[in-house]
Amino acid sequence: MDIELVEIPKWNCCGAVSSLTADDVMHHVAPIRNLIRVIEMNEEGLVNDEKRLIVFCSMCFNVLRRSNKRVKEDPKFLETINSFMDEERDYDGSVKVMHFLEILRDIGFYKVKERVKKPLKGLKVSAYYGCTLLRPRGVGIDDPEAPSIMEKFIESLGAEVVDNPYKSLCCGSYHTVGGNKELVAERAYKIINAARERGADLIITSCPLCAFNLDNRQELTKKIHPDFEHMPVLYFTQLMALAMGMESETGFDGNYIDPRPLLRERGFLEG
Amino acid sequence: MTETIIIKDRNIDLLRLASEISGEVITLCEQCGICTTSCPMAEDMDITPASIMRYTQLGDEFVLETRAIWYCASCFSCTVRCPRGIDLAKVAEALRQIKLRKNQDYLKIDELKEEAEELPAIALVSAMRKYTG
Amino acid sequence: MSEEKMITVYIMGKAYQVPFGLTIMKAMEYAGYRFIRGSGCRAGFCGACATVYRKKGEYKFRTALACQTTAEDGMYLAQLPFVPANRKEYNINELDPEKNVLSEYYPEINRCVSCNTCTKACPQELDVMYYIQAAIRGDYRQVSELSFDCIQCGLCTARCPAEITHYHVAQLARRIYGKYQLKVPEHLEKRLKEIEEGKFDEEIERLKNMSIDELKSAYVQRDIEKIPRGEVSDE
Ligand code: SF4
Ligand code: SF4
Ligand code: FES
């Protein structure tokens, strides 16, 4: 696609959830440190005058973009962070945080279509956006009430879009840890059933935590609701790899509900 | 029937603290309830999101003992819909922080055990940021 | 003695005159302190002598090994003879390296806020934050490589706002890496076999019968066998 992605050397975990309080500086340090790395990459010649940081995970994207926005809007806040990280060069707010889907949209989904080797004709795919790709307004990459970017992505791969009224209903996120897992399993039930009722074969998502909750938590969903039928949940790049003929890159081994039987049956996978 | 609510200094303290930490004007809430209807967690909460706002406005410390402030998943469904432009997710975060900053964690991480090796890092990291101080 | 340059250091708040040029450890001993805990090798290897200090007029809270750092005029000193840290019990033979065992035994690693305080505290100049970051990802190899020179002084652990016990995490990672992932180097296997076959029995007998002085001179004259670099690497 004529995009060369260069990984940040020594990136650190951004924290996964954005700190929402007015007075907390500490939890913005992690994301800003990553943005400083991007500037260093420019200085060290790893990239040439390129300040776009491309993020695949919706949660990382949300955290990085929010912290970036915060420091840009509040110079005093940025100064505090810079003076705290006295071992690093200062951050100046110049990095642009983008989700990979935004890059695809900028380049044009028709370009994605051109690269597709095996159009997923007849495969019915439902998009699951979750929260952090869309909300809040001003941070998300699409209309939070009526998003369409993932649908365009699905279409560009030749698959058929299946709408889901719960496509941006929270899956329960980090409630998957500790004593409230049922909250997640119940939401998976709601979201997956709604997709099935409309004829979907599988669901895609761009958030690894949503993927875990909708995929791995199906075990618990099935326990609570014996009538529940499993459905494969793919990370959006897995579907892209499949359509672009990069089967070895699909990583289906990591899925809890194995999508391969379905994909073989439909002729999208050999053997 | 009328109910008398007595607002004491202590109550004002909670409202002021929650306002400061969240940066939101909590008194703007007009109790329309759109947050509650938008909230994917409301059905499992003990009090509704709108009630979280109301109790906080009244400075009633009862709100700090509710399940609702922890069940809020920071999904921002209410945030994008509030007609008053209040970010309830921030208010809930402030209320959680009031507890966490007093060393009252919601999650006992030492009790996670085997569960922790199965969970992806993104789940553990986010839960620890939300549930522990 | 009289021409010796003296400096003032403050040990736990009290001023003492000590000669210039001593290590923090020796300066404290000069001032009359006796190390019962908090000192071991006196050579920067054992990690027992963790120390914290501030310099005159500086906001920085500094950390060091007392046996390796020269005392300076105006230093405020305190020893940290022990850092309470929770070391978990596990049976190395029963761990599953396919999973994130580090998160199971030390789930608090996921609380890291990337403040980098640990890295700044480490007297071994290790990239402590990045080994914790690697631990979150369950990357045993990277944790092992980045933490290899850790001497378990505990300074990182004393400073971490996320209450992580870094060096125990790193030790567990190195054990898992060593047991399950690192290939046993050929030369080690070869040597172990030679020992089993009794190749060195005679020589050990000879050493056992030496007097202390003979042993000393044998030690000084010993030959260090060079191992070609390639043979040590694991891949
Ligand atoms: S990693 Fe921690 S315990 Fe190990 S040497 Fe560095 S500061 Fe000391
Ligand atoms: S001191 Fe603790 S929180 Fe800070 S970077 Fe090190 S491990 Fe993370
Ligand atoms: S005494 Fe052993 S490292 Fe200082």
XYZ file of C-alpha atoms and ligand atoms in Angstrom:
659
model
C 0.000 0.000 0.000
C 3.083 2.176 -0.205
C 3.080 2.666 3.533
C 6.204 1.884 5.439
C 5.650 1.481 9.146
C 8.615 1.949 11.458
C 8.241 0.661 14.994
C 9.146 2.988 17.857
C 12.307 1.680 19.451
C 11.698 1.149 23.147
C 8.061 2.078 23.308
C 6.311 1.735 26.636
C 2.783 0.775 27.596
C 0.532 3.836 27.309
C -1.670 2.718 30.200
C -4.642 1.478 28.139
C -7.145 3.844 29.743
C -6.909 7.596 29.718
C -6.739 9.323 33.049
C -9.891 11.421 33.285
C -9.190 13.684 36.208
C -8.196 17.314 35.980
C -5.340 17.084 38.447
C -3.561 13.840 37.577
C -0.302 14.358 35.722
C 1.393 11.056 36.385
C -0.761 8.900 34.153
C -0.114 11.148 31.172
C 3.602 10.561 31.430
C 3.491 7.147 29.738
C 1.719 8.279 26.561
C 3.759 11.472 26.255
C 6.986 9.492 26.645
C 6.015 7.513 23.546
C 5.387 10.745 21.654
C 8.847 11.949 22.622
C 10.228 8.766 21.056
C 8.598 9.763 17.783
C 10.416 13.092 17.812
C 13.663 11.302 18.620
C 13.106 8.979 15.675
C 13.054 12.055 13.472
C 16.203 13.409 15.054
C 17.987 10.115 14.707
C 16.988 9.728 11.087
C 14.871 6.607 11.574
C 12.132 8.498 9.813
C 12.339 11.604 7.762
C 10.197 14.558 8.819
C 7.382 12.215 9.787
C 5.430 13.017 12.924
C 2.461 10.759 12.346
C 2.170 8.021 14.941
C 0.064 5.171 13.602
C -1.758 3.130 16.212
C -3.634 -0.122 15.666
C -5.165 -0.652 19.081
C -8.229 1.495 19.742
C -7.417 1.889 23.413
C -3.823 2.977 22.852
C -5.071 5.286 20.164
C -7.556 6.901 22.519
C -5.030 7.310 25.329
C -2.293 8.711 23.099
C -4.584 11.095 21.273
C -6.219 12.338 24.460
C -2.947 13.021 26.227
C -1.593 14.696 23.125
C -4.696 16.867 22.902
C -4.487 17.706 26.583
C -0.895 18.916 26.467
C -1.546 20.895 23.310
C -4.483 22.672 24.911
C -2.766 23.246 28.222
C 0.824 24.497 27.960
C 1.228 24.621 31.724
C 0.287 21.000 31.955
C 2.838 20.176 29.270
C 5.463 22.123 31.162
C 4.808 20.076 34.299
C 5.171 16.839 32.357
C 8.327 18.033 30.670
C 9.889 19.078 33.920
C 8.945 15.774 35.503
C 10.649 13.832 32.722
C 13.901 15.659 33.233
C 15.851 12.803 31.696
C 14.053 13.218 28.363
C 14.067 15.933 25.749
C 11.021 18.203 25.989
C 7.837 17.351 24.159
C 6.429 20.090 21.953
C 3.031 18.742 20.933
C 4.061 18.212 17.333
C 3.230 14.527 16.949
C -0.005 13.547 15.244
C -1.665 10.435 16.654
C -3.663 8.490 14.080
C -5.478 5.195 14.024
C -4.549 2.845 11.202
C -8.115 2.974 9.880
C -7.763 6.753 9.531
C -4.680 6.256 7.415
C -6.565 3.831 5.207
C -9.389 6.357 4.905
C -6.911 9.105 3.997
C -5.278 6.964 1.351
C -8.693 5.862 0.156
C -10.430 2.555 0.662
C -10.389 2.047 -3.096
C -6.642 1.574 -2.721
C -7.277 -1.179 -0.199
C -9.646 -2.727 -2.699
C -6.962 -2.688 -5.372
C -4.694 -4.766 -3.149
C -7.270 -7.394 -2.386
C -6.284 -10.707 -3.949
C -9.130 -12.816 -2.600
C -12.288 -10.716 -2.289
C -14.326 -12.088 0.592
C -17.409 -12.347 -1.548
C -20.460 -13.521 0.326
C -18.818 -13.377 3.734
C -21.120 -11.521 6.079
C -19.163 -9.354 8.442
C -20.431 -7.222 11.280
C -18.326 -4.322 12.541
C -17.903 -3.843 16.261
C -16.553 -0.406 17.138
C -16.770 -0.448 20.896
C -16.002 2.795 22.681
C -12.531 4.152 22.338
C -12.392 4.377 18.551
C -15.420 6.676 18.540
C -15.762 8.492 21.817
C -15.569 11.084 23.110
C -16.298 13.451 20.251
C -13.174 15.260 19.149
C -11.065 12.230 19.934
C -12.831 9.463 18.028
C -12.254 8.879 14.332
C -15.865 8.878 13.189
C -19.379 10.051 14.061
C -19.944 8.527 17.511
C -23.638 7.960 16.827
C -23.483 6.741 13.246
C -20.015 5.490 12.362
C -19.254 3.995 8.975
C -15.479 3.722 8.643
C -15.305 0.026 9.528
C -18.153 -0.752 7.164
C -16.196 0.912 4.368
C -13.218 -1.159 5.355
C -15.286 -4.371 5.214
C -16.665 -3.435 1.805
C -13.204 -2.719 0.453
C -12.249 -6.311 1.275
C -15.162 -7.534 -0.813
C -17.195 -8.789 2.128
C -20.794 -8.007 2.864
C -21.606 -5.599 5.698
C -24.074 -6.664 8.363
C -25.278 -3.846 10.565
C -25.499 -4.270 14.322
C -27.445 -1.895 16.554
C -25.006 -2.725 19.345
C -21.871 -2.026 17.338
C -20.770 0.685 19.730
C -22.221 -0.724 22.939
C -19.466 -1.112 25.495
C -18.339 -4.735 25.889
C -17.555 -4.183 29.555
C -13.890 -3.444 28.971
C -11.685 -4.036 32.030
C -14.566 -5.537 34.002
C -13.208 -8.722 32.493
C -10.695 -8.685 35.362
C -11.827 -9.702 38.834
C -15.316 -10.481 40.050
C -17.508 -8.860 37.391
C -16.821 -11.042 34.357
C -20.504 -11.814 33.938
C -21.055 -8.192 32.995
C -18.778 -8.807 30.037
C -20.210 -12.200 29.141
C -23.714 -10.725 29.116
C -22.690 -7.930 26.827
C -20.973 -10.371 24.501
C -24.271 -12.283 24.438
C -26.187 -9.188 23.433
C -23.697 -7.975 20.838
C -23.022 -11.330 19.185
C -26.669 -12.365 19.109
C -27.655 -9.098 17.474
C -25.066 -9.725 14.780
C -26.254 -13.297 14.272
C -29.910 -12.309 14.034
C -28.961 -10.102 11.125
C -27.106 -12.909 9.433
C -23.462 -12.187 10.286
C -20.822 -14.904 9.917
C -18.310 -13.134 12.040
C -17.467 -9.901 13.836
C -14.415 -7.702 13.456
C -13.067 -5.214 15.946
C -10.084 -2.918 16.214
C -9.614 -3.158 19.977
C -7.654 -6.058 21.464
C -9.611 -5.879 24.708
C -12.958 -5.961 22.868
C -11.547 -8.860 20.865
C -10.671 -10.720 24.055
C -14.011 -9.956 25.665
C -16.120 -10.892 22.655
C -14.008 -13.917 21.750
C -12.565 -15.552 24.876
C -15.465 -14.639 27.138
C -17.828 -16.637 24.911
C -16.887 -19.578 27.099
C -18.573 -17.887 30.052
C -21.436 -16.628 27.897
C -22.159 -20.197 26.878
C -22.154 -21.261 30.523
C -24.692 -18.611 31.446
C -26.777 -19.080 28.301
C -26.643 -22.678 27.064
C -28.630 -21.633 23.970
C -25.822 -19.308 22.918
C -24.032 -20.133 19.672
C -20.403 -19.221 19.221
C -19.276 -16.781 16.558
C -15.701 -16.017 15.468
C -14.425 -12.569 16.367
C -11.492 -11.310 14.319
C -9.113 -8.453 14.739
C -9.688 -6.255 11.693
C -6.174 -6.811 10.381
C -6.734 -10.575 10.370
C -9.545 -10.124 7.894
C -7.371 -7.809 5.837
C -4.513 -10.318 5.769
C -6.930 -13.003 4.606
C -8.320 -10.866 1.794
C -4.869 -9.797 0.689
C -3.765 -13.385 0.381
C -1.367 -13.294 3.304
C -2.684 -16.409 4.971
C 0.486 -17.041 6.926
C 0.008 -13.657 8.603
C -3.554 -14.191 9.770
C -2.600 -15.566 13.202
C -5.831 -17.510 13.635
C -4.059 -19.748 16.148
C -4.610 -17.020 18.716
C -8.397 -16.890 18.335
C -10.455 -18.584 20.992
C -13.309 -19.368 18.597
C -11.453 -20.739 15.605
C -12.679 -19.034 12.439
C -10.926 -21.508 10.145
C -13.681 -24.138 9.828
C -16.082 -21.421 8.681
C -13.562 -19.834 6.338
C -12.653 -23.210 4.823
C -16.280 -24.058 4.308
C -16.720 -20.796 2.420
C -13.638 -21.393 0.374
C -11.578 -18.520 1.785
C -9.012 -20.870 3.241
C -7.409 -23.915 1.656
C -7.517 -27.411 3.145
C -45.137 14.909 50.289
C -42.051 16.956 50.798
C -38.708 15.696 51.860
C -36.324 18.002 53.557
C -32.722 17.741 52.584
C -30.269 19.353 54.898
C -27.049 20.344 53.222
C -24.144 20.484 55.620
C -20.626 21.771 55.150
C -19.419 18.241 54.817
C -21.686 17.721 51.837
C -20.399 20.805 50.116
C -16.933 19.338 50.604
C -17.725 16.249 48.547
C -19.315 18.308 45.780
C -16.351 20.650 45.748
C -13.837 17.830 45.750
C -15.607 15.922 42.969
C -15.869 19.127 40.933
C -12.199 19.911 41.395
C -10.941 16.451 40.551
C -13.263 16.021 37.577
C -13.022 19.575 36.289
C -16.758 19.368 35.520
C -19.511 21.724 36.624
C -21.572 19.112 38.403
C -24.301 21.541 39.443
C -25.239 22.005 35.776
C -26.955 18.622 35.705
C -30.707 18.998 35.309
C -31.542 15.333 35.916
C -32.893 14.664 32.438
C -31.702 11.071 32.596
C -30.210 10.815 29.118
C -27.014 9.456 30.671
C -28.945 6.634 32.265
C -30.685 5.680 29.056
C -27.376 5.765 27.197
C -25.429 3.774 29.746
C -24.701 0.150 28.838
C -24.005 -0.640 32.491
C -27.059 1.068 34.035
C -29.096 -2.135 34.164
C -26.515 -3.701 36.493
C -25.837 -0.646 38.644
C -27.346 -0.129 42.076
C -28.089 3.524 41.355
C -28.389 5.068 37.916
C -25.807 7.387 36.355
C -28.233 10.292 36.752
C -28.470 9.417 40.444
C -24.687 9.465 40.682
C -24.931 13.073 39.527
C -27.744 13.896 41.920
C -26.093 12.416 44.997
C -22.891 14.204 44.102
C -24.716 17.505 43.678
C -26.129 17.004 47.155
C -22.706 16.014 48.390
C -24.094 12.802 49.797
C -21.203 10.510 50.629
C -23.447 7.538 50.084
C -22.477 7.813 46.424
C -18.942 6.733 47.293
C -20.225 3.416 48.576
C -22.238 2.536 45.485
C -21.398 -0.171 42.990
C -22.377 2.199 40.216
C -19.237 4.329 40.380
C -17.155 1.183 39.770
C -19.465 -0.320 37.153
C -19.092 2.812 35.042
C -16.711 1.550 32.373
C -15.660 4.961 31.032
C -17.328 4.123 27.714
C -18.310 7.764 27.170
C -21.799 6.906 25.892
C -23.259 9.498 28.242
C -20.458 11.944 27.534
C -21.434 12.281 23.877
C -25.118 12.736 24.688
C -25.417 14.941 27.759
C -27.444 18.021 26.708
C -25.629 20.050 29.346
C -22.258 19.024 28.038
C -21.227 17.382 31.290
C -18.724 14.551 31.109
C -20.195 12.108 33.582
C -17.347 9.676 32.915
C -15.063 12.254 34.476
C -17.340 12.685 37.485
C -17.412 8.925 38.053
C -13.640 8.843 37.720
C -13.363 11.596 40.316
C -15.558 9.662 42.743
C -13.455 6.536 42.228
C -10.325 8.574 42.732
C -11.645 9.947 46.011
C -11.710 6.339 47.247
C -8.477 5.247 45.583
C -6.539 8.224 46.860
C -7.458 7.112 50.360
C -5.877 3.739 49.646
C -9.228 2.014 49.260
C -8.724 -0.205 46.245
C -11.648 -1.831 44.495
C -9.631 -4.781 43.221
C -7.426 -6.949 45.407
C -4.732 -7.746 42.933
C -3.078 -10.328 45.140
C -6.195 -12.424 44.791
C -6.054 -12.600 41.015
C -3.684 -15.603 40.938
C -3.929 -17.871 37.856
C -6.448 -15.560 36.285
C -3.683 -13.055 35.769
C -1.591 -15.286 33.535
C -4.503 -15.886 31.158
C -5.558 -12.273 30.801
C -4.052 -10.039 28.150
C -1.879 -7.195 29.422
C -4.363 -4.640 28.121
C -7.020 -6.026 30.502
C -4.721 -6.089 33.509
C -3.231 -2.685 32.887
C -6.589 -0.992 32.400
C -8.172 -2.729 35.396
C -5.307 -1.734 37.638
C -5.505 1.865 36.526
C -9.233 1.974 37.207
C -9.469 -0.202 40.297
C -6.284 0.492 42.245
C -4.682 3.654 43.484
C 46.730 13.489 58.793
C 46.373 17.163 59.594
C 46.794 18.368 55.997
C 44.068 16.024 54.851
C 41.174 17.853 53.272
C 38.037 17.388 55.334
C 34.459 17.590 54.142
C 31.146 17.791 55.959
C 28.545 15.113 55.432
C 25.211 14.808 57.166
C 24.399 11.302 58.281
C 20.733 11.011 59.101
C 20.693 14.736 59.676
C 23.762 15.077 61.887
C 26.914 16.784 60.605
C 30.244 14.950 60.591
C 33.709 15.934 59.401
C 35.265 13.200 57.310
C 38.354 13.113 55.089
C 37.787 13.809 51.430
C 38.078 10.871 49.056
C 36.328 8.182 51.062
C 33.427 6.171 49.772
C 30.103 6.839 51.435
C 30.501 3.565 53.283
C 33.949 4.420 54.593
C 32.877 7.954 55.432
C 30.094 6.602 57.584
C 32.450 4.204 59.262
C 34.893 7.039 59.854
C 32.059 8.927 61.508
C 31.562 6.014 63.859
C 28.836 3.967 62.237
C 29.246 0.228 62.108
C 27.659 -1.754 59.313
C 25.997 -4.823 60.683
C 23.602 -5.140 57.781
C 23.954 -3.114 54.644
C 27.445 -4.139 53.729
C 28.859 -7.224 52.116
C 31.389 -7.425 49.335
C 32.519 -3.785 49.505
C 33.165 -4.105 45.801
C 29.918 -3.277 44.059
C 28.740 -6.840 43.521
C 26.479 -7.909 46.350
C 23.955 -5.086 46.374
C 23.791 -4.912 50.160
C 24.805 -1.281 50.541
C 21.934 0.606 48.939
C 22.101 4.221 49.940
C 19.996 7.306 49.348
C 21.220 10.851 49.464
C 20.816 14.431 48.404
C 23.529 16.848 47.464
C 23.663 20.361 48.792
C 21.291 22.658 46.899
C 19.900 19.961 44.632
C 16.302 18.802 44.351
C 17.368 15.414 43.040
C 16.888 12.467 45.322
C 19.844 10.276 44.485
C 20.561 6.613 44.956
C 23.825 4.695 44.913
C 25.877 1.858 46.288
C 27.632 3.163 49.404
C 30.742 1.130 48.674
C 31.108 2.532 45.161
C 30.341 6.205 45.534
C 32.633 8.911 46.805
C 31.277 11.063 49.577
C 31.050 14.746 48.660
C 30.909 17.853 50.736
C 27.392 18.665 51.854
C 25.866 15.259 51.176
C 22.833 14.211 53.174
C 23.141 10.481 53.656
C 21.005 7.594 54.824
C 21.541 3.894 54.419
C 18.817 1.598 53.172
C 19.947 -1.679 54.656
C 16.877 -3.572 53.555
C 13.937 -3.023 51.250
C 10.843 -4.974 52.214
C 9.849 -6.804 49.077
C 7.432 -9.597 48.570
C 9.143 -12.602 47.004
C 6.636 -15.135 45.815
C 7.044 -18.858 46.208
C 6.843 -20.990 43.118
C 8.024 -24.296 41.822
C 10.042 -23.544 38.736
C 9.277 -27.007 37.350
C 5.558 -26.365 37.372
C 5.414 -23.054 35.550
C 4.016 -22.677 32.068
C 6.262 -20.353 30.065
C 3.629 -20.074 27.342
C 1.603 -17.927 29.735
C 2.497 -14.720 31.466
C 3.773 -16.201 34.702
C 5.191 -12.821 35.709
C 1.704 -11.325 35.728
C 0.430 -14.263 37.722
C 2.971 -13.943 40.528
C 3.528 -10.219 40.353
C 0.324 -8.766 38.868
C 1.321 -5.332 40.152
C 3.757 -4.978 37.244
C 0.698 -3.927 35.283
C 0.462 -0.844 37.479
C 3.652 0.626 36.004
C 3.086 4.237 34.946
C 6.308 4.483 32.917
C 7.632 7.191 35.179
C 11.165 5.823 34.733
C 11.997 6.451 38.382
C 13.345 2.907 38.715
C 15.777 3.385 35.848
C 16.995 6.612 37.365
C 17.456 4.872 40.721
C 19.432 1.892 39.470
C 23.126 2.034 40.461
C 23.852 -0.631 37.843
C 22.457 1.696 35.184
C 20.015 -0.897 33.985
C 16.986 -0.050 31.903
C 14.709 -1.100 34.726
C 11.577 0.481 33.301
C 12.004 -1.362 30.027
C 12.485 -4.688 31.701
C 9.242 -4.092 33.580
C 7.617 -3.121 30.285
C 8.915 -6.357 28.771
C 7.609 -8.229 31.816
C 4.111 -6.862 31.194
C 4.340 -8.374 27.718
C 5.642 -11.654 29.104
C 8.877 -11.331 27.151
C 11.157 -13.431 29.380
C 14.106 -13.098 27.082
C 14.118 -9.349 27.067
C 13.628 -9.114 30.811
C 16.528 -11.496 31.300
C 18.850 -9.637 29.001
C 17.987 -6.205 30.349
C 18.223 -7.288 33.983
C 21.262 -9.517 33.735
C 23.504 -7.245 35.804
C 20.952 -6.672 38.558
C 22.517 -7.051 41.995
C 19.215 -6.904 43.836
C 19.994 -3.787 45.814
C 16.295 -2.921 45.895
C 16.645 0.777 45.135
C 14.213 0.588 42.220
C 11.714 -1.129 44.467
C 12.076 1.490 47.166
C 11.310 4.253 44.657
C 8.531 2.797 42.509
C 5.154 4.575 42.804
C 3.456 1.450 41.476
C 4.879 -0.633 44.334
C 6.533 -3.128 42.035
C 9.300 -5.423 43.269
C 11.364 -5.263 40.145
C 14.265 -7.464 41.044
C 12.112 -10.400 42.097
C 10.164 -10.098 38.864
C 13.415 -10.083 36.916
C 14.775 -13.045 38.818
C 11.682 -15.091 38.058
C 11.952 -14.103 34.403
C 15.605 -15.143 34.231
C 14.799 -18.457 35.876
C 12.020 -19.175 33.405
C 14.182 -18.079 30.517
C 17.075 -20.181 31.703
C 14.984 -23.249 32.382
C 12.594 -23.263 29.471
C 13.833 -21.062 26.674
C 17.578 -20.739 26.672
C 19.404 -23.563 24.967
C 21.986 -25.226 27.200
C 25.289 -24.130 25.693
C 27.282 -26.932 24.127
C 30.455 -26.234 26.051
C 28.570 -26.492 29.323
C 27.053 -29.831 28.426
C 30.462 -31.059 27.308
C 32.108 -29.950 30.515
C 29.396 -31.457 32.699
C 29.895 -34.756 30.925
C 33.642 -34.546 31.462
C 33.114 -33.922 35.162
C 30.773 -36.880 35.401
C 33.259 -39.077 33.618
C 35.840 -38.163 36.229
C 38.184 -36.200 34.004
C 39.005 -33.723 36.776
C 38.978 -36.014 39.766
C 42.726 -36.243 39.944
C 43.212 -32.498 39.724
C 40.632 -31.803 42.417
C 42.396 -34.255 44.705
C 45.643 -32.376 44.061
C 43.976 -29.028 44.929
C 42.477 -30.461 48.062
C 45.903 -31.451 49.311
C 47.516 -28.061 48.740
C 48.428 -25.738 51.595
C 46.844 -22.287 51.744
C 49.953 -20.638 50.303
C 50.233 -23.122 47.475
C 46.580 -22.549 46.695
C 47.068 -18.781 46.678
C 49.922 -18.915 44.210
C 48.050 -21.426 42.069
C 45.114 -19.022 41.987
C 47.289 -16.104 40.922
C 48.917 -18.178 38.179
C 45.691 -19.725 36.951
C 44.869 -19.874 33.300
C 41.509 -18.526 32.204
C 40.138 -20.619 29.417
C 38.829 -18.525 26.561
C 35.472 -19.522 25.247
C 34.796 -18.474 21.680
C 31.942 -15.952 21.744
C 29.737 -17.894 19.362
C 29.622 -20.906 21.635
C 28.109 -18.951 24.504
C 25.242 -17.463 22.622
C 21.972 -19.251 22.851
C 20.828 -19.184 19.280
S 17.399 -3.317 38.928
Fe 16.821 -2.584 40.960
S 17.605 -4.134 42.383
Fe 18.628 -4.486 40.406
S 20.529 -3.334 40.556
Fe 19.045 -1.948 39.592
S 18.110 -0.791 41.280
Fe 19.202 -2.552 42.190
S 9.390 3.191 38.982
Fe 7.685 1.730 38.909
S 6.023 2.843 37.847
Fe 7.935 3.982 37.462
S 8.683 3.152 35.493
Fe 9.661 1.960 37.129
S 8.329 0.182 37.375
Fe 7.161 1.716 36.274
S 28.848 -3.782 49.788
Fe 28.394 -5.156 48.157
S 27.752 -3.783 46.613
Fe 28.375 -2.416 48.174
